PDB file of N, CA and C in Angstrom:
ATOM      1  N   UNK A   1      13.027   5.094 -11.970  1.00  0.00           N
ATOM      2  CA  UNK A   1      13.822   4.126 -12.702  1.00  0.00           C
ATOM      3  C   UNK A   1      12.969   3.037 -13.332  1.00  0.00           C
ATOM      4  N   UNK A   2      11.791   2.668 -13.260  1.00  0.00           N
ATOM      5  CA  UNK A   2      11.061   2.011 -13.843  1.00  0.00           C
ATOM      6  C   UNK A   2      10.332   0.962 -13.286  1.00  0.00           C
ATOM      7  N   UNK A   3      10.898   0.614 -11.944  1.00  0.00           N
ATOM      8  CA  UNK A   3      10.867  -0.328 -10.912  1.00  0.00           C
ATOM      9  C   UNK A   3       9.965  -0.196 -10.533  1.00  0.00           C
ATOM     10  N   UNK A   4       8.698   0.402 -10.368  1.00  0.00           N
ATOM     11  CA  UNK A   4       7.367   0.290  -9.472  1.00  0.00           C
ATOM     12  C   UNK A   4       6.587  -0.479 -10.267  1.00  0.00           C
ATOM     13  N   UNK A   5       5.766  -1.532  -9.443  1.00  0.00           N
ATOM     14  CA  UNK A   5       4.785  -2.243 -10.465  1.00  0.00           C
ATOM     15  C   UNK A   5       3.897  -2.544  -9.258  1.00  0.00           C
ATOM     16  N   UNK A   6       2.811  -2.910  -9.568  1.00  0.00           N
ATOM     17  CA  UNK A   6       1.938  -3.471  -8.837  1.00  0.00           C
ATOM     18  C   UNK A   6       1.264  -4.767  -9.344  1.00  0.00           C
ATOM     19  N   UNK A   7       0.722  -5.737  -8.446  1.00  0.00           N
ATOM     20  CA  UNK A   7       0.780  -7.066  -9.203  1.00  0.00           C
ATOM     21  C   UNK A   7      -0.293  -8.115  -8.046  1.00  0.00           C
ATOM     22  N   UNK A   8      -1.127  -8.460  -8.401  1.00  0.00           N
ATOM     23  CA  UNK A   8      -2.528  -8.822  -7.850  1.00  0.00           C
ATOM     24  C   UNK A   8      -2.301 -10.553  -8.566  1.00  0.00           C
ATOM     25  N   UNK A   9      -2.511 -11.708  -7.267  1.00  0.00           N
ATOM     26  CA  UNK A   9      -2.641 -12.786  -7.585  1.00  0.00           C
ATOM     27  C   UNK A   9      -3.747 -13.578  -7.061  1.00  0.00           C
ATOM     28  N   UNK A  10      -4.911 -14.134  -7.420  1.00  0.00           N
ATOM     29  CA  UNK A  10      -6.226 -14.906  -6.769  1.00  0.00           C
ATOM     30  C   UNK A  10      -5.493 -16.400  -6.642  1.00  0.00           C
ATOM     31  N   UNK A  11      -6.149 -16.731  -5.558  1.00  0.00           N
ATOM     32  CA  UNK A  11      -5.880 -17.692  -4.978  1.00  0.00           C
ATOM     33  C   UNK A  11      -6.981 -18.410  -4.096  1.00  0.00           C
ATOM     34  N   UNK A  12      -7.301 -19.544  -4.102  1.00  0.00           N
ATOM     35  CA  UNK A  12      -8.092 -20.716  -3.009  1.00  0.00           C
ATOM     36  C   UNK A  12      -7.166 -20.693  -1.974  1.00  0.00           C
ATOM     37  N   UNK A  13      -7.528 -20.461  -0.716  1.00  0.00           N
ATOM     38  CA  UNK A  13      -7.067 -20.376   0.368  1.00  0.00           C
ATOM     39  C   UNK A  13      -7.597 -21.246   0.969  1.00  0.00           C
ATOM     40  N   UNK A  14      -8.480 -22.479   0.621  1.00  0.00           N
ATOM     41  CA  UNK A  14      -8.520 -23.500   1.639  1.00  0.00           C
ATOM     42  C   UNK A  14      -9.745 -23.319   1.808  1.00  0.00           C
ATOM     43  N   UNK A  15     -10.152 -22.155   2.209  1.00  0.00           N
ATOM     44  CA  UNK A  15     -11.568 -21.985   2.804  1.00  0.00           C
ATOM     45  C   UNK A  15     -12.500 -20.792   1.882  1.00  0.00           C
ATOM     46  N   UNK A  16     -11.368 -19.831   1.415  1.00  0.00           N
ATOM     47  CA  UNK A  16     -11.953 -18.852   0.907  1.00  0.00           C
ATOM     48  C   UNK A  16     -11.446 -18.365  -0.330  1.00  0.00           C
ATOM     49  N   UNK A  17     -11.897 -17.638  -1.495  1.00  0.00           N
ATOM     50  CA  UNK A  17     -10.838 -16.757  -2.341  1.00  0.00           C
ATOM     51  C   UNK A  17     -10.368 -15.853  -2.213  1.00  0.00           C
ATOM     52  N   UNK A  18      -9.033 -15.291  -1.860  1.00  0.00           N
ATOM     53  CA  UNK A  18      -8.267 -14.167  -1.765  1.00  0.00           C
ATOM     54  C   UNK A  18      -7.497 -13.749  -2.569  1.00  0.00           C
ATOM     55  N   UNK A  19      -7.172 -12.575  -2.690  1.00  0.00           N
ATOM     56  CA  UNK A  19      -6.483 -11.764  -3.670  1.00  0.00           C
ATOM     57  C   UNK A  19      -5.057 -11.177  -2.742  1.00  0.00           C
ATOM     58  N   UNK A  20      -4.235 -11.476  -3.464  1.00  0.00           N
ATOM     59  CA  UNK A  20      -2.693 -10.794  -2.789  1.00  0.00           C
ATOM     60  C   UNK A  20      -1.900  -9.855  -3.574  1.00  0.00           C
ATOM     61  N   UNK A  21      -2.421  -8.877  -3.073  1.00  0.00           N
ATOM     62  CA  UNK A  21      -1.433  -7.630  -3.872  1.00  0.00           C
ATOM     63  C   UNK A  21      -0.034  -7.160  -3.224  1.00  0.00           C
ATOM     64  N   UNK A  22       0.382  -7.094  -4.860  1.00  0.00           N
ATOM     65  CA  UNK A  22       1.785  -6.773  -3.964  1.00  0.00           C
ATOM     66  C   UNK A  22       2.184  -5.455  -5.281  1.00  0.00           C
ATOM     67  N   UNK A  23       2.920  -4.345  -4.254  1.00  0.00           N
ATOM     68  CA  UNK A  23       3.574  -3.201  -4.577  1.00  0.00           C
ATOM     69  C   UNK A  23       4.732  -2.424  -4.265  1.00  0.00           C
ATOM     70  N   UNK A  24       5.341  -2.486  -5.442  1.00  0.00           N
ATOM     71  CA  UNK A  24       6.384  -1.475  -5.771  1.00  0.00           C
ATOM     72  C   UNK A  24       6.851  -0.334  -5.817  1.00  0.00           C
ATOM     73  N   UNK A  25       6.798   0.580  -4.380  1.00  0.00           N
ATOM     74  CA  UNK A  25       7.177   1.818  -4.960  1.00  0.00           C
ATOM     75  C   UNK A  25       8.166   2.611  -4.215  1.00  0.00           C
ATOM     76  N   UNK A  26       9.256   3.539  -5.182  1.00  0.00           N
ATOM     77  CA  UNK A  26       9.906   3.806  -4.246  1.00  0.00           C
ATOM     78  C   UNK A  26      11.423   3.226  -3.651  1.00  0.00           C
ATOM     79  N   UNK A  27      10.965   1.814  -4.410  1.00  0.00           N
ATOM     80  CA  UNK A  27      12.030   0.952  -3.619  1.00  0.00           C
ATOM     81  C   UNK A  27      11.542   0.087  -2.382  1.00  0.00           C
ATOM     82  N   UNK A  28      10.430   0.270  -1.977  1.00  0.00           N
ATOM     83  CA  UNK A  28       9.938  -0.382  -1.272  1.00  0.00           C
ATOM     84  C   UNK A  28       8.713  -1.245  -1.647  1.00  0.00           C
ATOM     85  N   UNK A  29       9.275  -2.737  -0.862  1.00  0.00           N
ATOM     86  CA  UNK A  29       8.090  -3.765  -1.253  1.00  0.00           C
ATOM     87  C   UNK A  29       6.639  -3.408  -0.074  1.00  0.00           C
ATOM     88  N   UNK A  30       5.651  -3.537  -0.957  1.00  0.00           N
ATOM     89  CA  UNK A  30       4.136  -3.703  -0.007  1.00  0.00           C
ATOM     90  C   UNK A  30       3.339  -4.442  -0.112  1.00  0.00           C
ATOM     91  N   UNK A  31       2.765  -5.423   0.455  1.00  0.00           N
ATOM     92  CA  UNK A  31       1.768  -6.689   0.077  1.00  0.00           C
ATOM     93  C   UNK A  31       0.325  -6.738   1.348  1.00  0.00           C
ATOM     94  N   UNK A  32      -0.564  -7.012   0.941  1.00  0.00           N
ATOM     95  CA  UNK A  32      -2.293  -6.522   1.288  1.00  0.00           C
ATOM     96  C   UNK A  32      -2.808  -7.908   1.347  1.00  0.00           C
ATOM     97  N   UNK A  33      -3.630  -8.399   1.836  1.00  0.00           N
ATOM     98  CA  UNK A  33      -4.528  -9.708   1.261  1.00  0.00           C
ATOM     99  C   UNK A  33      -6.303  -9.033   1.447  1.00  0.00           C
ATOM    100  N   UNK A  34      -6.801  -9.438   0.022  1.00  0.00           N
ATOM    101  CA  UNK A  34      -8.490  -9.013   0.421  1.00  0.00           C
ATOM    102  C   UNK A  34      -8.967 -10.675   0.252  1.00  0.00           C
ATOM    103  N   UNK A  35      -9.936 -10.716   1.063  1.00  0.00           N
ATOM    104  CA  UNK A  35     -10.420 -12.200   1.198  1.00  0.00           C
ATOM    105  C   UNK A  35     -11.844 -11.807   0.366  1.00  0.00           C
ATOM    106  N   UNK A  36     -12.244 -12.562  -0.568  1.00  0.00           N
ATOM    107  CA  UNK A  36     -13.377 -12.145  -1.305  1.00  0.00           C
ATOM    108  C   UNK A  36     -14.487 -13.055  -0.955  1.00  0.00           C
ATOM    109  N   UNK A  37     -14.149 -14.607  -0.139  1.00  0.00           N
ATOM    110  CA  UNK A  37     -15.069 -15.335   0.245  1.00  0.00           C
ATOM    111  C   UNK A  37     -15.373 -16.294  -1.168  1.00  0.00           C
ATOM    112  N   UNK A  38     -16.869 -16.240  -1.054  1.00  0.00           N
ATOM    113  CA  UNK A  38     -16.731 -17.334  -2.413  1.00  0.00           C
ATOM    114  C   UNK A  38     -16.274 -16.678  -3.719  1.00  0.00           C
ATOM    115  N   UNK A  39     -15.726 -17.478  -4.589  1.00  0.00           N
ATOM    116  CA  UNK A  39     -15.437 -17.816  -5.909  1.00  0.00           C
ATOM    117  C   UNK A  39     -15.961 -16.524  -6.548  1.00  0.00           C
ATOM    118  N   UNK A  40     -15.019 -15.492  -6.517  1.00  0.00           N
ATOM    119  CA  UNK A  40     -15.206 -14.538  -7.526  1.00  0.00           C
ATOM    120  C   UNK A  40     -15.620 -14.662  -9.144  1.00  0.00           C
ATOM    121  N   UNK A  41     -16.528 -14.252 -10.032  1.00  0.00           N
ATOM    122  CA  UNK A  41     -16.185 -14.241 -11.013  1.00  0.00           C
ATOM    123  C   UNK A  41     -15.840 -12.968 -11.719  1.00  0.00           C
ATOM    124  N   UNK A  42     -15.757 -13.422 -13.194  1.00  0.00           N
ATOM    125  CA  UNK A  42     -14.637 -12.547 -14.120  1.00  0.00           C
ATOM    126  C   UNK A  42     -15.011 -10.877 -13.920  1.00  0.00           C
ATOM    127  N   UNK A  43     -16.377 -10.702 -14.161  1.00  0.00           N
ATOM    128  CA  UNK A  43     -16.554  -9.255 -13.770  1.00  0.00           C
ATOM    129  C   UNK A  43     -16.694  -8.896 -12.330  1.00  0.00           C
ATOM    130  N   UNK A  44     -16.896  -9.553 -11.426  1.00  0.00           N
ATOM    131  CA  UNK A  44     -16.655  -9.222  -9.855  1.00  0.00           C
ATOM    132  C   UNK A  44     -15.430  -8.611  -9.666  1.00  0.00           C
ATOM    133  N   UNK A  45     -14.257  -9.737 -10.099  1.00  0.00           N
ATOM    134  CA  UNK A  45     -13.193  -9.159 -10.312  1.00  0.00           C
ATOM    135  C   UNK A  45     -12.604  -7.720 -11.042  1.00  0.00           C
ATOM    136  N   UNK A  46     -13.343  -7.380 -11.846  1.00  0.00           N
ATOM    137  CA  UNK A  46     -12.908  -6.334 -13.060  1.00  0.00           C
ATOM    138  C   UNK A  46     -13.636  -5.302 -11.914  1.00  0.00           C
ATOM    139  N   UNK A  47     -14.364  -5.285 -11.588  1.00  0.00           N
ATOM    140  CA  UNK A  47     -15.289  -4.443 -10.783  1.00  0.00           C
ATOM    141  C   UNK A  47     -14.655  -3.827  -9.646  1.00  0.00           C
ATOM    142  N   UNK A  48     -14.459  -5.106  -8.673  1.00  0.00           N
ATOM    143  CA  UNK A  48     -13.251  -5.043  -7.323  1.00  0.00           C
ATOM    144  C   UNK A  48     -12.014  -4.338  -7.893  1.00  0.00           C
ATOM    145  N   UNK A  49     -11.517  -4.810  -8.763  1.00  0.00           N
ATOM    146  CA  UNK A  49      -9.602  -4.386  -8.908  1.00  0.00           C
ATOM    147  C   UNK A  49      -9.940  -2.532  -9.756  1.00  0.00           C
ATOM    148  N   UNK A  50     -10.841  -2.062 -10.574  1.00  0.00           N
ATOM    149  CA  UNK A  50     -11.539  -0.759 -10.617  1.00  0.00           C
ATOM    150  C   UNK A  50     -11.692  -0.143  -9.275  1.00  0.00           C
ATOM    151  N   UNK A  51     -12.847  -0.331  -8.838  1.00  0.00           N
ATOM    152  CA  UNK A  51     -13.302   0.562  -7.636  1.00  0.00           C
ATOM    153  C   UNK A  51     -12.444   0.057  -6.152  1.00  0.00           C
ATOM    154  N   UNK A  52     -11.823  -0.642  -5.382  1.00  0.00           N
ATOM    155  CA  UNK A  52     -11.516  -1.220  -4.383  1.00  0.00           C
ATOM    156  C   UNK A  52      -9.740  -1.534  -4.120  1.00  0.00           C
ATOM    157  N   UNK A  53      -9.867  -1.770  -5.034  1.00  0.00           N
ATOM    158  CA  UNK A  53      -7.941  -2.204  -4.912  1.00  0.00           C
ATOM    159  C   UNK A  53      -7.123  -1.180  -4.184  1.00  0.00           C
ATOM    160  N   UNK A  54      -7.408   0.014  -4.583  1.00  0.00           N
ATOM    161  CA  UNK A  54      -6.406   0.978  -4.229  1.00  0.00           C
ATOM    162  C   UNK A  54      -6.890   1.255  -2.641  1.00  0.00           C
ATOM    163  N   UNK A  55      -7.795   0.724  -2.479  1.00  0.00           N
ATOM    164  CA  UNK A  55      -8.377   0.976  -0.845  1.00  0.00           C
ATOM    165  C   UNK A  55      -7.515   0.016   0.341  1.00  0.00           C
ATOM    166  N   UNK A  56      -7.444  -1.425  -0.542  1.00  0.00           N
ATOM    167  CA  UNK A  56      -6.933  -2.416  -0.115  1.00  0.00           C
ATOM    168  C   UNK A  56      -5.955  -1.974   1.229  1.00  0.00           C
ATOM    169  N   UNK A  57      -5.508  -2.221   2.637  1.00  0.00           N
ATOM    170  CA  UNK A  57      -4.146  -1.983   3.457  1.00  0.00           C
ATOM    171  C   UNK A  57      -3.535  -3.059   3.247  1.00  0.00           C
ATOM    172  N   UNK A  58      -2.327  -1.757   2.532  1.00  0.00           N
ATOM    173  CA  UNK A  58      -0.770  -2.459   2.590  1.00  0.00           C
ATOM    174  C   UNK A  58       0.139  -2.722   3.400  1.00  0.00           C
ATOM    175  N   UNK A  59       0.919  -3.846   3.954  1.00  0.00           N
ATOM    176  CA  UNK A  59       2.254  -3.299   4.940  1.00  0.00           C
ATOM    177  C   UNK A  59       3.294  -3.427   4.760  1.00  0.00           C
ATOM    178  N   UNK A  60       4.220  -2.508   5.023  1.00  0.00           N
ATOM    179  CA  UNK A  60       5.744  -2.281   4.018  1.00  0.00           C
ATOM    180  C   UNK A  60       6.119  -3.799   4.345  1.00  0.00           C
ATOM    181  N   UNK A  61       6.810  -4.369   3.449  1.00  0.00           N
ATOM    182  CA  UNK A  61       7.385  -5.952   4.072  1.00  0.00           C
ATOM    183  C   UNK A  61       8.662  -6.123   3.330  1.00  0.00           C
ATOM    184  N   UNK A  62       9.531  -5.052   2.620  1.00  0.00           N
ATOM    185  CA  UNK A  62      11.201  -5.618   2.649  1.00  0.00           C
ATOM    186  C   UNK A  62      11.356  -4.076   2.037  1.00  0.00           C
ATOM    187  N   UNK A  63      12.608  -4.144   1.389  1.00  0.00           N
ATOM    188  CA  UNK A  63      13.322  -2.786   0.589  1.00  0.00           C
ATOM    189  C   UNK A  63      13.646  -4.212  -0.824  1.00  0.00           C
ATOM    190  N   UNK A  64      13.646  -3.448  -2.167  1.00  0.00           N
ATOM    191  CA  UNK A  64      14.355  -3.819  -3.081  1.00  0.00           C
ATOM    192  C   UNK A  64      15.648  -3.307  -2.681  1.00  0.00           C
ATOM    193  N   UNK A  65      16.636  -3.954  -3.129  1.00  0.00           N
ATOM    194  CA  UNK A  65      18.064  -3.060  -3.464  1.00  0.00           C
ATOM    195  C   UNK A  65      18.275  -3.287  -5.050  1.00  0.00           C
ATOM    196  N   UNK A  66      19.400  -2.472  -5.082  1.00  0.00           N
ATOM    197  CA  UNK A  66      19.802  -2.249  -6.375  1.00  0.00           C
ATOM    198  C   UNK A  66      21.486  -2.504  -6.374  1.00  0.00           C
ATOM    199  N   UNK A  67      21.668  -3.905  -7.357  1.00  0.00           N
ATOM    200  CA  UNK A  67      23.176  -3.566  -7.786  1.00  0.00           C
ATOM    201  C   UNK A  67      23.556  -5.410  -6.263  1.00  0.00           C
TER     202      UNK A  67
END
């Protein structure tokens, strides 16, 4: 139905930079955190979300509904 997406947000965590992915599939929500430590830059990033992302562990954390 069109509903799966996947969706990656960086963030300062206080101490460190982390990345929070979150995924759609199925109908089911899934969200991961990778802690990258210091201050990623632009191609670290392009590099990581290429080779690494899909490695990332997810854990189921709700259902979408529909309607």
């Amino acid at each position: 139905d069109g509903s799966d997406f996947t969706a990656m947000t960086i963030y300062f965590g206080g101490q460190f930079w982390c990345a929070l992915i979150e995924r759609c599939a199925g109908g089911r929500l899934y969200a991961g955190r990778y802690v990258f430590g210091a201050e990623p830059s632009n191609p670290e990033l392009l590099n990581w979300t290429a080779a690494s992302i899909g490695f990332t562990r997810l854990s189921k954390c709700g259902f979408w509904t529909s309607g």
